[in-house]
Every structure is written in structure tokens, then in C-alpha cells.
Amino acid sequence: GAVVSQHPSRVICKSGTSVKIECRSLDFQATTMFWYRQFPKKSLMLMATSNEGSKATYEQGVEKDKFLINHASLTLSTLTVTSAHPEDSSFYICSARGSSTGQPQHFGDGTRLSIL
Amino acid sequence: AQKVTQAQTEISVVEKEDVTLDCVYETRDTTYYLFWYKQPPSGELVFLIRRNSFDEQNEISGRYSWNFQKSTSSFNFTITASQVVDSAVYFCALSEQDSGTYKYIFGTGTRLKVLA
């Protein structure tokens, strides 16, 4: 089945640090990748959608300058949390899907980000 | 407006019991897709099934079965003879064409606890 690798799985760092999370589709070409944030015991909240080679589309209320997304190739997207603060602590999950109509999104294992 | 409702926040059953997780959706589109995902305590989302709006056939996969009823806008998921390993949060999602990205609208999830 389709495999999406997300790295790192856990990050603990000091306030003010920028953190980069990588999302790779290992065995298919991901024309679209999605970044989600999940608070404890809550559903997934879509942050942004990115298509390879173009700028990401951010959901309302998500700060573009805070959460930088790059989708440089058909197999790699990155999310950089810039100057992270404790309120950015969360579980971040990426997903990827191919180009065919109705294809499911395949999810990475998530990154647990803790900002001290 | 598009919406996915999972009214059951948490369900507890004893092992070997059957359990049905409900999912009701709202959409104006005639072409859409419905999905179920499992999120175990480790956090990753596992794809379980996809159903498109033109295919109302029910599906069975081992102990899992799904009942898609367009007349009631429901896509319910039944686990037969539940096992402790089925304990997880289950999400139902709706996908429509939205600028070609097929974003998901997730339900709030149902936490299933299967007790030994």
C-alpha cells in the first residue's frame, strides 16, 4: 500500500526555535500534500494544502509566515514552524494523495512537537 | 455546507461484541467520496475504506463492514466480534472536488474502547 514517511516523530525544543518537519511519499507521486494539526482528543484540523511546484493554500486563521510550507518535489513536502512558542505545541500530521480522482489521502505517522 | 457528524463521542464494548459507528454527512455535490480511518493510540491514521457516491454497495472486509445509504446520508461502520486491538479513534471523512484538491472534511471521531 501507499506509504508516507514523516520525520521527525517527536521534537522537544526551546521557545524561539524553528522546527522543520518532513513528509515524504515513498512509493507514489504525491501531487497534493496536506498538513494537519491535532489537539488532544480532537479531530484533525487542516492547516494547508500544497501542490507540487506551487504555493501552499492556507486555511483561514493559519498564519502563513508562522507555518512555512514547501512542496518542492512530487515526493517531499516540508512544514517549518518558525520561532515556535509553547502554544505551537501540538501533533502535526501530513498526508499525501496521488492525482487520480477520489484517491484517498495516506497519512504520515505524525510529529509530536513540544515547545518548552 | 459540507459537514460530517459522528454523534458518538465514545463507545465502550466488551470483547466479542459487535459495534456500529455512525457517520452522517451533508453535501450538495453529486460526486463525492467517503472514507473511514482508524487512529490507534500511537497516533498514525490508517486508511480503512473509500466509497464513492455512485457505489452504494455495502462492503465487508473480514470483521469490518460498511453500510452506505444515500437516502439517509449515512456511512456506518460495523466491527463484528470486536477485539481489544480495535480500540482506537475512528474518523469518518467526506471529500469533494474543491479546486481539484479533494480536501477532507473530518468528523469529530468516535473513540472505541474494547474491554477484555
PDB file of C-alpha atoms in Angstrom:
ATOM      1  CA  GLY A   1       0.000   0.000   0.000  1.00  0.00           C
ATOM      2  CA  ALA A   2       0.906   3.652  -0.251  1.00  0.00           C
ATOM      3  CA  VAL A   3       3.456   4.733   2.326  1.00  0.00           C
ATOM      4  CA  VAL A   4       4.030   8.196   3.682  1.00  0.00           C
ATOM      5  CA  SER A   5       7.015   8.835   5.908  1.00  0.00           C
ATOM      6  CA  GLN A   6       7.023  11.747   8.326  1.00  0.00           C
ATOM      7  CA  HIS A   7      10.088  12.849  10.222  1.00  0.00           C
ATOM      8  CA  PRO A   8      10.857  13.545  12.998  1.00  0.00           C
ATOM      9  CA  SER A   9       8.298  11.722  15.084  1.00  0.00           C
ATOM     10  CA  ARG A  10       8.971  13.812  18.151  1.00  0.00           C
ATOM     11  CA  VAL A  11      10.614  17.163  18.765  1.00  0.00           C
ATOM     12  CA  ILE A  12      11.262  18.931  22.031  1.00  0.00           C
ATOM     13  CA  CYS A  13      12.879  22.321  21.777  1.00  0.00           C
ATOM     14  CA  LYS A  14      13.153  25.742  23.335  1.00  0.00           C
ATOM     15  CA  SER A  15      10.887  28.649  22.601  1.00  0.00           C
ATOM     16  CA  GLY A  16      12.108  30.695  19.648  1.00  0.00           C
ATOM     17  CA  THR A  17      13.494  27.740  17.733  1.00  0.00           C
ATOM     18  CA  SER A  18      12.359  26.985  14.197  1.00  0.00           C
ATOM     19  CA  VAL A  19      11.412  23.388  13.553  1.00  0.00           C
ATOM     20  CA  LYS A  20      11.218  21.635  10.197  1.00  0.00           C
ATOM     21  CA  ILE A  21       9.043  18.588   9.636  1.00  0.00           C
ATOM     22  CA  GLU A  22       9.434  16.465   6.521  1.00  0.00           C
ATOM     23  CA  CYS A  23       6.779  14.450   4.756  1.00  0.00           C
ATOM     24  CA  ARG A  24       7.732  12.003   2.022  1.00  0.00           C
ATOM     25  CA  SER A  25       5.653   9.749  -0.167  1.00  0.00           C
ATOM     26  CA  LEU A  26       7.798   6.663  -0.569  1.00  0.00           C
ATOM     27  CA  ASP A  27       6.116   4.675  -3.295  1.00  0.00           C
ATOM     28  CA  PHE A  28       3.892   7.059  -5.221  1.00  0.00           C
ATOM     29  CA  GLN A  29       3.923  10.554  -6.643  1.00  0.00           C
ATOM     30  CA  ALA A  30       2.051  12.932  -4.385  1.00  0.00           C
ATOM     31  CA  THR A  31       0.603  15.727  -6.447  1.00  0.00           C
ATOM     32  CA  THR A  32      -1.114  17.096  -3.368  1.00  0.00           C
ATOM     33  CA  MET A  33       0.008  17.070   0.226  1.00  0.00           C
ATOM     34  CA  PHE A  34      -1.890  18.268   3.260  1.00  0.00           C
ATOM     35  CA  TRP A  35      -0.771  19.433   6.664  1.00  0.00           C
ATOM     36  CA  TYR A  36      -2.966  18.983   9.703  1.00  0.00           C
ATOM     37  CA  ARG A  37      -2.775  19.873  13.336  1.00  0.00           C
ATOM     38  CA  GLN A  38      -4.470  17.786  16.003  1.00  0.00           C
ATOM     39  CA  PHE A  39      -5.114  18.858  19.568  1.00  0.00           C
ATOM     40  CA  PRO A  40      -5.551  16.199  22.267  1.00  0.00           C
ATOM     41  CA  LYS A  41      -8.769  14.250  21.874  1.00  0.00           C
ATOM     42  CA  LYS A  42      -9.833  16.386  18.945  1.00  0.00           C
ATOM     43  CA  SER A  43     -10.266  15.867  15.252  1.00  0.00           C
ATOM     44  CA  LEU A  44      -7.734  16.835  12.627  1.00  0.00           C
ATOM     45  CA  MET A  45      -7.636  20.478  11.634  1.00  0.00           C
ATOM     46  CA  LEU A  46      -6.459  21.174   8.107  1.00  0.00           C
ATOM     47  CA  MET A  47      -3.776  23.835   8.068  1.00  0.00           C
ATOM     48  CA  ALA A  48      -2.840  23.976   4.407  1.00  0.00           C
ATOM     49  CA  THR A  49      -2.898  22.208   1.094  1.00  0.00           C
ATOM     50  CA  SER A  50       0.129  22.150  -1.146  1.00  0.00           C
ATOM     51  CA  ASN A  51       0.556  21.134  -4.736  1.00  0.00           C
ATOM     52  CA  GLU A  52       3.948  20.321  -6.122  1.00  0.00           C
ATOM     53  CA  GLY A  53       5.701  23.366  -7.503  1.00  0.00           C
ATOM     54  CA  SER A  54       3.153  25.919  -6.365  1.00  0.00           C
ATOM     55  CA  LYS A  55       2.464  27.935  -3.252  1.00  0.00           C
ATOM     56  CA  ALA A  56       0.501  26.338  -0.464  1.00  0.00           C
ATOM     57  CA  THR A  57      -3.108  27.274   0.140  1.00  0.00           C
ATOM     58  CA  TYR A  58      -3.657  28.035   3.806  1.00  0.00           C
ATOM     59  CA  GLU A  59      -6.895  27.612   5.694  1.00  0.00           C
ATOM     60  CA  GLN A  60      -8.476  30.596   7.321  1.00  0.00           C
ATOM     61  CA  GLY A  61      -6.777  31.563  10.547  1.00  0.00           C
ATOM     62  CA  VAL A  62      -3.488  29.794   9.803  1.00  0.00           C
ATOM     63  CA  GLU A  63      -0.530  32.147   9.715  1.00  0.00           C
ATOM     64  CA  LYS A  64       1.480  31.728   6.535  1.00  0.00           C
ATOM     65  CA  ASP A  65       4.578  33.325   7.987  1.00  0.00           C
ATOM     66  CA  LYS A  66       4.423  31.108  11.022  1.00  0.00           C
ATOM     67  CA  PHE A  67       3.916  27.827   9.220  1.00  0.00           C
ATOM     68  CA  LEU A  68       6.043  27.756   6.097  1.00  0.00           C
ATOM     69  CA  ILE A  69       5.217  25.003   3.661  1.00  0.00           C
ATOM     70  CA  ASN A  70       7.351  23.915   0.757  1.00  0.00           C
ATOM     71  CA  HIS A  71       6.409  21.212  -1.744  1.00  0.00           C
ATOM     72  CA  ALA A  72       9.487  21.122  -3.897  1.00  0.00           C
ATOM     73  CA  SER A  73       9.010  17.722  -5.479  1.00  0.00           C
ATOM     74  CA  LEU A  74       6.364  15.081  -6.075  1.00  0.00           C
ATOM     75  CA  THR A  75       7.603  13.133  -3.089  1.00  0.00           C
ATOM     76  CA  LEU A  76       8.540  15.732  -0.495  1.00  0.00           C
ATOM     77  CA  SER A  77       6.793  18.477   1.411  1.00  0.00           C
ATOM     78  CA  THR A  78       8.125  20.300   4.446  1.00  0.00           C
ATOM     79  CA  LEU A  79       6.459  22.290   7.192  1.00  0.00           C
ATOM     80  CA  THR A  80       8.600  24.743   9.103  1.00  0.00           C
ATOM     81  CA  VAL A  81       7.247  26.154  12.332  1.00  0.00           C
ATOM     82  CA  THR A  82       9.124  29.408  12.642  1.00  0.00           C
ATOM     83  CA  SER A  83      10.081  30.905  16.007  1.00  0.00           C
ATOM     84  CA  ALA A  84       7.992  28.302  17.790  1.00  0.00           C
ATOM     85  CA  HIS A  85       6.300  29.118  21.074  1.00  0.00           C
ATOM     86  CA  PRO A  86       4.613  26.885  23.641  1.00  0.00           C
ATOM     87  CA  GLU A  87       1.208  27.459  22.049  1.00  0.00           C
ATOM     88  CA  ASP A  88       2.532  25.820  18.877  1.00  0.00           C
ATOM     89  CA  SER A  89       2.968  22.569  20.773  1.00  0.00           C
ATOM     90  CA  SER A  90       0.741  20.013  19.093  1.00  0.00           C
ATOM     91  CA  PHE A  91       0.569  16.871  16.995  1.00  0.00           C
ATOM     92  CA  TYR A  92       1.220  17.670  13.334  1.00  0.00           C
ATOM     93  CA  ILE A  93       0.281  15.163  10.651  1.00  0.00           C
ATOM     94  CA  CYS A  94       0.895  15.229   6.939  1.00  0.00           C
ATOM     95  CA  SER A  95      -0.899  13.340   4.236  1.00  0.00           C
ATOM     96  CA  ALA A  96      -0.378  12.796   0.547  1.00  0.00           C
ATOM     97  CA  ARG A  97      -2.504  11.728  -2.341  1.00  0.00           C
ATOM     98  CA  GLY A  98      -1.945  10.962  -5.986  1.00  0.00           C
ATOM     99  CA  SER A  99      -3.585  12.649  -8.927  1.00  0.00           C
ATOM    100  CA  SER A 100      -6.409  10.247  -9.724  1.00  0.00           C
ATOM    101  CA  THR A 101      -9.926  11.315  -8.840  1.00  0.00           C
ATOM    102  CA  GLY A 102     -11.113  10.140  -5.469  1.00  0.00           C
ATOM    103  CA  GLN A 103      -7.817   8.725  -4.286  1.00  0.00           C
ATOM    104  CA  PRO A 104      -7.585   8.504  -0.507  1.00  0.00           C
ATOM    105  CA  GLN A 105      -5.101  10.535   1.460  1.00  0.00           C
ATOM    106  CA  HIS A 106      -2.346   8.483   3.035  1.00  0.00           C
ATOM    107  CA  PHE A 107      -1.051   9.794   6.309  1.00  0.00           C
ATOM    108  CA  GLY A 108       2.334  10.013   7.914  1.00  0.00           C
ATOM    109  CA  ASP A 109       2.795   8.853  11.481  1.00  0.00           C
ATOM    110  CA  GLY A 110       2.702  12.393  12.812  1.00  0.00           C
ATOM    111  CA  THR A 111       5.128  14.636  14.667  1.00  0.00           C
ATOM    112  CA  ARG A 112       4.628  15.464  18.306  1.00  0.00           C
ATOM    113  CA  LEU A 113       6.032  18.941  18.823  1.00  0.00           C
ATOM    114  CA  SER A 114       6.702  20.205  22.341  1.00  0.00           C
ATOM    115  CA  ILE A 115       7.986  23.727  22.832  1.00  0.00           C
ATOM    116  CA  LEU A 116       9.376  24.496  26.265  1.00  0.00           C
TER     117      LEU A 116
ATOM    118  CA  ALA B   1     -22.440  23.407   3.584  1.00  0.00           C
ATOM    119  CA  GLN B   2     -20.411  20.255   3.845  1.00  0.00           C
ATOM    120  CA  LYS B   3     -20.417  18.538   7.171  1.00  0.00           C
ATOM    121  CA  VAL B   4     -19.642  15.180   8.746  1.00  0.00           C
ATOM    122  CA  THR B   5     -21.261  14.197  12.017  1.00  0.00           C
ATOM    123  CA  GLN B   6     -20.112  11.392  14.247  1.00  0.00           C
ATOM    124  CA  ALA B   7     -22.558  11.703  17.088  1.00  0.00           C
ATOM    125  CA  GLN B   8     -20.976   9.002  19.230  1.00  0.00           C
ATOM    126  CA  THR B   9     -18.081  10.559  21.084  1.00  0.00           C
ATOM    127  CA  GLU B  10     -17.054   7.419  22.912  1.00  0.00           C
ATOM    128  CA  ILE B  11     -18.235   3.826  22.914  1.00  0.00           C
ATOM    129  CA  SER B  12     -17.180   1.047  25.249  1.00  0.00           C
ATOM    130  CA  VAL B  13     -17.883  -2.579  24.476  1.00  0.00           C
ATOM    131  CA  VAL B  14     -16.760  -5.891  25.835  1.00  0.00           C
ATOM    132  CA  GLU B  15     -14.600  -8.053  23.633  1.00  0.00           C
ATOM    133  CA  LYS B  16     -16.516 -10.149  21.082  1.00  0.00           C
ATOM    134  CA  GLU B  17     -19.438  -7.753  20.998  1.00  0.00           C
ATOM    135  CA  ASP B  18     -20.458  -6.190  17.700  1.00  0.00           C
ATOM    136  CA  VAL B  19     -20.316  -2.420  17.492  1.00  0.00           C
ATOM    137  CA  THR B  20     -21.533   0.092  14.920  1.00  0.00           C
ATOM    138  CA  LEU B  21     -20.002   3.521  14.493  1.00  0.00           C
ATOM    139  CA  ASP B  22     -22.288   6.070  12.906  1.00  0.00           C
ATOM    140  CA  CYS B  23     -21.402   8.681  10.317  1.00  0.00           C
ATOM    141  CA  VAL B  24     -23.833  11.151   8.774  1.00  0.00           C
ATOM    142  CA  TYR B  25     -22.755  13.629   6.139  1.00  0.00           C
ATOM    143  CA  GLU B  26     -24.077  16.673   4.322  1.00  0.00           C
ATOM    144  CA  THR B  27     -23.072  17.736   0.852  1.00  0.00           C
ATOM    145  CA  ARG B  28     -24.541  19.454  -2.173  1.00  0.00           C
ATOM    146  CA  ASP B  29     -22.249  17.669  -4.588  1.00  0.00           C
ATOM    147  CA  THR B  30     -23.441  14.672  -6.550  1.00  0.00           C
ATOM    148  CA  THR B  31     -19.914  13.330  -6.801  1.00  0.00           C
ATOM    149  CA  TYR B  32     -18.152  12.781  -3.528  1.00  0.00           C
ATOM    150  CA  TYR B  33     -16.153  10.225  -1.608  1.00  0.00           C
ATOM    151  CA  LEU B  34     -16.449   8.891   1.888  1.00  0.00           C
ATOM    152  CA  PHE B  35     -13.668   7.395   3.949  1.00  0.00           C
ATOM    153  CA  TRP B  36     -13.035   5.743   7.276  1.00  0.00           C
ATOM    154  CA  TYR B  37      -9.729   5.943   9.111  1.00  0.00           C
ATOM    155  CA  LYS B  38      -8.511   4.352  12.322  1.00  0.00           C
ATOM    156  CA  GLN B  39      -6.220   6.243  14.690  1.00  0.00           C
ATOM    157  CA  PRO B  40      -4.744   3.922  17.340  1.00  0.00           C
ATOM    158  CA  PRO B  41      -3.089   5.354  20.467  1.00  0.00           C
ATOM    159  CA  SER B  42       0.228   5.575  18.629  1.00  0.00           C
ATOM    160  CA  GLY B  43      -1.265   8.371  16.524  1.00  0.00           C
ATOM    161  CA  GLU B  44      -0.972   7.343  12.904  1.00  0.00           C
ATOM    162  CA  LEU B  45      -4.076   7.342  10.730  1.00  0.00           C
ATOM    163  CA  VAL B  46      -4.762   4.066   8.993  1.00  0.00           C
ATOM    164  CA  PHE B  47      -6.895   4.088   5.866  1.00  0.00           C
ATOM    165  CA  LEU B  48      -9.759   1.580   6.089  1.00  0.00           C
ATOM    166  CA  ILE B  49     -12.106   2.194   3.194  1.00  0.00           C
ATOM    167  CA  ARG B  50     -13.183   4.558   0.432  1.00  0.00           C
ATOM    168  CA  ARG B  51     -16.631   4.681  -1.093  1.00  0.00           C
ATOM    169  CA  ASN B  52     -17.735   6.912  -3.954  1.00  0.00           C
ATOM    170  CA  SER B  53     -21.179   8.433  -4.160  1.00  0.00           C
ATOM    171  CA  PHE B  54     -22.248   6.259  -7.070  1.00  0.00           C
ATOM    172  CA  ASP B  55     -21.486   2.987  -5.381  1.00  0.00           C
ATOM    173  CA  GLU B  56     -23.989   2.088  -2.704  1.00  0.00           C
ATOM    174  CA  GLN B  57     -22.913  -1.486  -2.363  1.00  0.00           C
ATOM    175  CA  ASN B  58     -22.130  -2.491   1.145  1.00  0.00           C
ATOM    176  CA  GLU B  59     -18.694  -3.845   1.764  1.00  0.00           C
ATOM    177  CA  ILE B  60     -17.285  -6.458   4.055  1.00  0.00           C
ATOM    178  CA  SER B  61     -13.624  -6.942   4.866  1.00  0.00           C
ATOM    179  CA  GLY B  62     -13.014  -9.551   7.496  1.00  0.00           C
ATOM    180  CA  ARG B  63     -14.650  -8.380  10.712  1.00  0.00           C
ATOM    181  CA  TYR B  64     -15.305  -4.926   9.241  1.00  0.00           C
ATOM    182  CA  SER B  65     -18.356  -3.959   7.236  1.00  0.00           C
ATOM    183  CA  TRP B  66     -19.701  -0.695   5.944  1.00  0.00           C
ATOM    184  CA  ASN B  67     -23.256   0.336   5.158  1.00  0.00           C
ATOM    185  CA  PHE B  68     -23.622   3.265   2.756  1.00  0.00           C
ATOM    186  CA  GLN B  69     -27.146   4.686   2.488  1.00  0.00           C
ATOM    187  CA  LYS B  70     -27.530   7.751   0.290  1.00  0.00           C
ATOM    188  CA  SER B  71     -31.178   8.114   1.250  1.00  0.00           C
ATOM    189  CA  THR B  72     -30.165   8.878   4.825  1.00  0.00           C
ATOM    190  CA  SER B  73     -26.724  10.330   4.010  1.00  0.00           C
ATOM    191  CA  SER B  74     -25.071   7.807   6.248  1.00  0.00           C
ATOM    192  CA  PHE B  75     -21.962   5.675   6.009  1.00  0.00           C
ATOM    193  CA  ASN B  76     -21.879   3.469   9.073  1.00  0.00           C
ATOM    194  CA  PHE B  77     -19.095   1.144  10.103  1.00  0.00           C
ATOM    195  CA  THR B  78     -19.622  -2.114  11.958  1.00  0.00           C
ATOM    196  CA  ILE B  79     -16.990  -4.188  13.689  1.00  0.00           C
ATOM    197  CA  THR B  80     -18.080  -7.748  14.324  1.00  0.00           C
ATOM    198  CA  ALA B  81     -16.679  -9.707  17.260  1.00  0.00           C
ATOM    199  CA  SER B  82     -14.642  -6.760  18.479  1.00  0.00           C
ATOM    200  CA  GLN B  83     -11.150  -7.261  19.829  1.00  0.00           C
ATOM    201  CA  VAL B  84      -9.003  -5.214  22.194  1.00  0.00           C
ATOM    202  CA  VAL B  85      -6.785  -4.238  19.241  1.00  0.00           C
ATOM    203  CA  ASP B  86      -9.778  -2.462  17.731  1.00  0.00           C
ATOM    204  CA  SER B  87      -9.534   0.151  20.472  1.00  0.00           C
ATOM    205  CA  ALA B  88      -8.816   3.414  18.687  1.00  0.00           C
ATOM    206  CA  VAL B  89     -10.401   6.616  17.489  1.00  0.00           C
ATOM    207  CA  TYR B  90     -12.247   6.171  14.219  1.00  0.00           C
ATOM    208  CA  PHE B  91     -12.753   9.072  11.848  1.00  0.00           C
ATOM    209  CA  CYS B  92     -15.214   9.364   9.019  1.00  0.00           C
ATOM    210  CA  ALA B  93     -14.324  11.840   6.260  1.00  0.00           C
ATOM    211  CA  LEU B  94     -16.014  13.373   3.237  1.00  0.00           C
ATOM    212  CA  SER B  95     -14.142  14.508   0.167  1.00  0.00           C
ATOM    213  CA  GLU B  96     -15.495  16.700  -2.598  1.00  0.00           C
ATOM    214  CA  GLN B  97     -13.816  18.330  -5.502  1.00  0.00           C
ATOM    215  CA  ASP B  98     -12.677  21.722  -4.279  1.00  0.00           C
ATOM    216  CA  SER B  99     -10.403  23.321  -6.812  1.00  0.00           C
ATOM    217  CA  GLY B 100      -9.271  19.835  -7.617  1.00  0.00           C
ATOM    218  CA  THR B 101      -7.642  19.180  -4.265  1.00  0.00           C
ATOM    219  CA  TYR B 102     -10.283  16.874  -2.754  1.00  0.00           C
ATOM    220  CA  LYS B 103      -9.829  18.192   0.727  1.00  0.00           C
ATOM    221  CA  TYR B 104     -11.251  16.132   3.556  1.00  0.00           C
ATOM    222  CA  ILE B 105     -13.949  17.198   5.926  1.00  0.00           C
ATOM    223  CA  PHE B 106     -13.447  15.075   9.011  1.00  0.00           C
ATOM    224  CA  GLY B 107     -15.973  14.108  11.606  1.00  0.00           C
ATOM    225  CA  THR B 108     -15.052  14.638  15.232  1.00  0.00           C
ATOM    226  CA  GLY B 109     -14.201  10.981  15.660  1.00  0.00           C
ATOM    227  CA  THR B 110     -15.546   8.168  17.794  1.00  0.00           C
ATOM    228  CA  ARG B 111     -13.314   6.735  20.487  1.00  0.00           C
ATOM    229  CA  LEU B 112     -13.880   2.987  20.728  1.00  0.00           C
ATOM    230  CA  LYS B 113     -12.750   1.137  23.811  1.00  0.00           C
ATOM    231  CA  VAL B 114     -12.896  -2.634  23.681  1.00  0.00           C
ATOM    232  CA  LEU B 115     -12.567  -4.172  27.101  1.00  0.00           C
ATOM    233  CA  ALA B 116     -11.133  -7.624  27.660  1.00  0.00           C
TER     234      ALA B 116
END
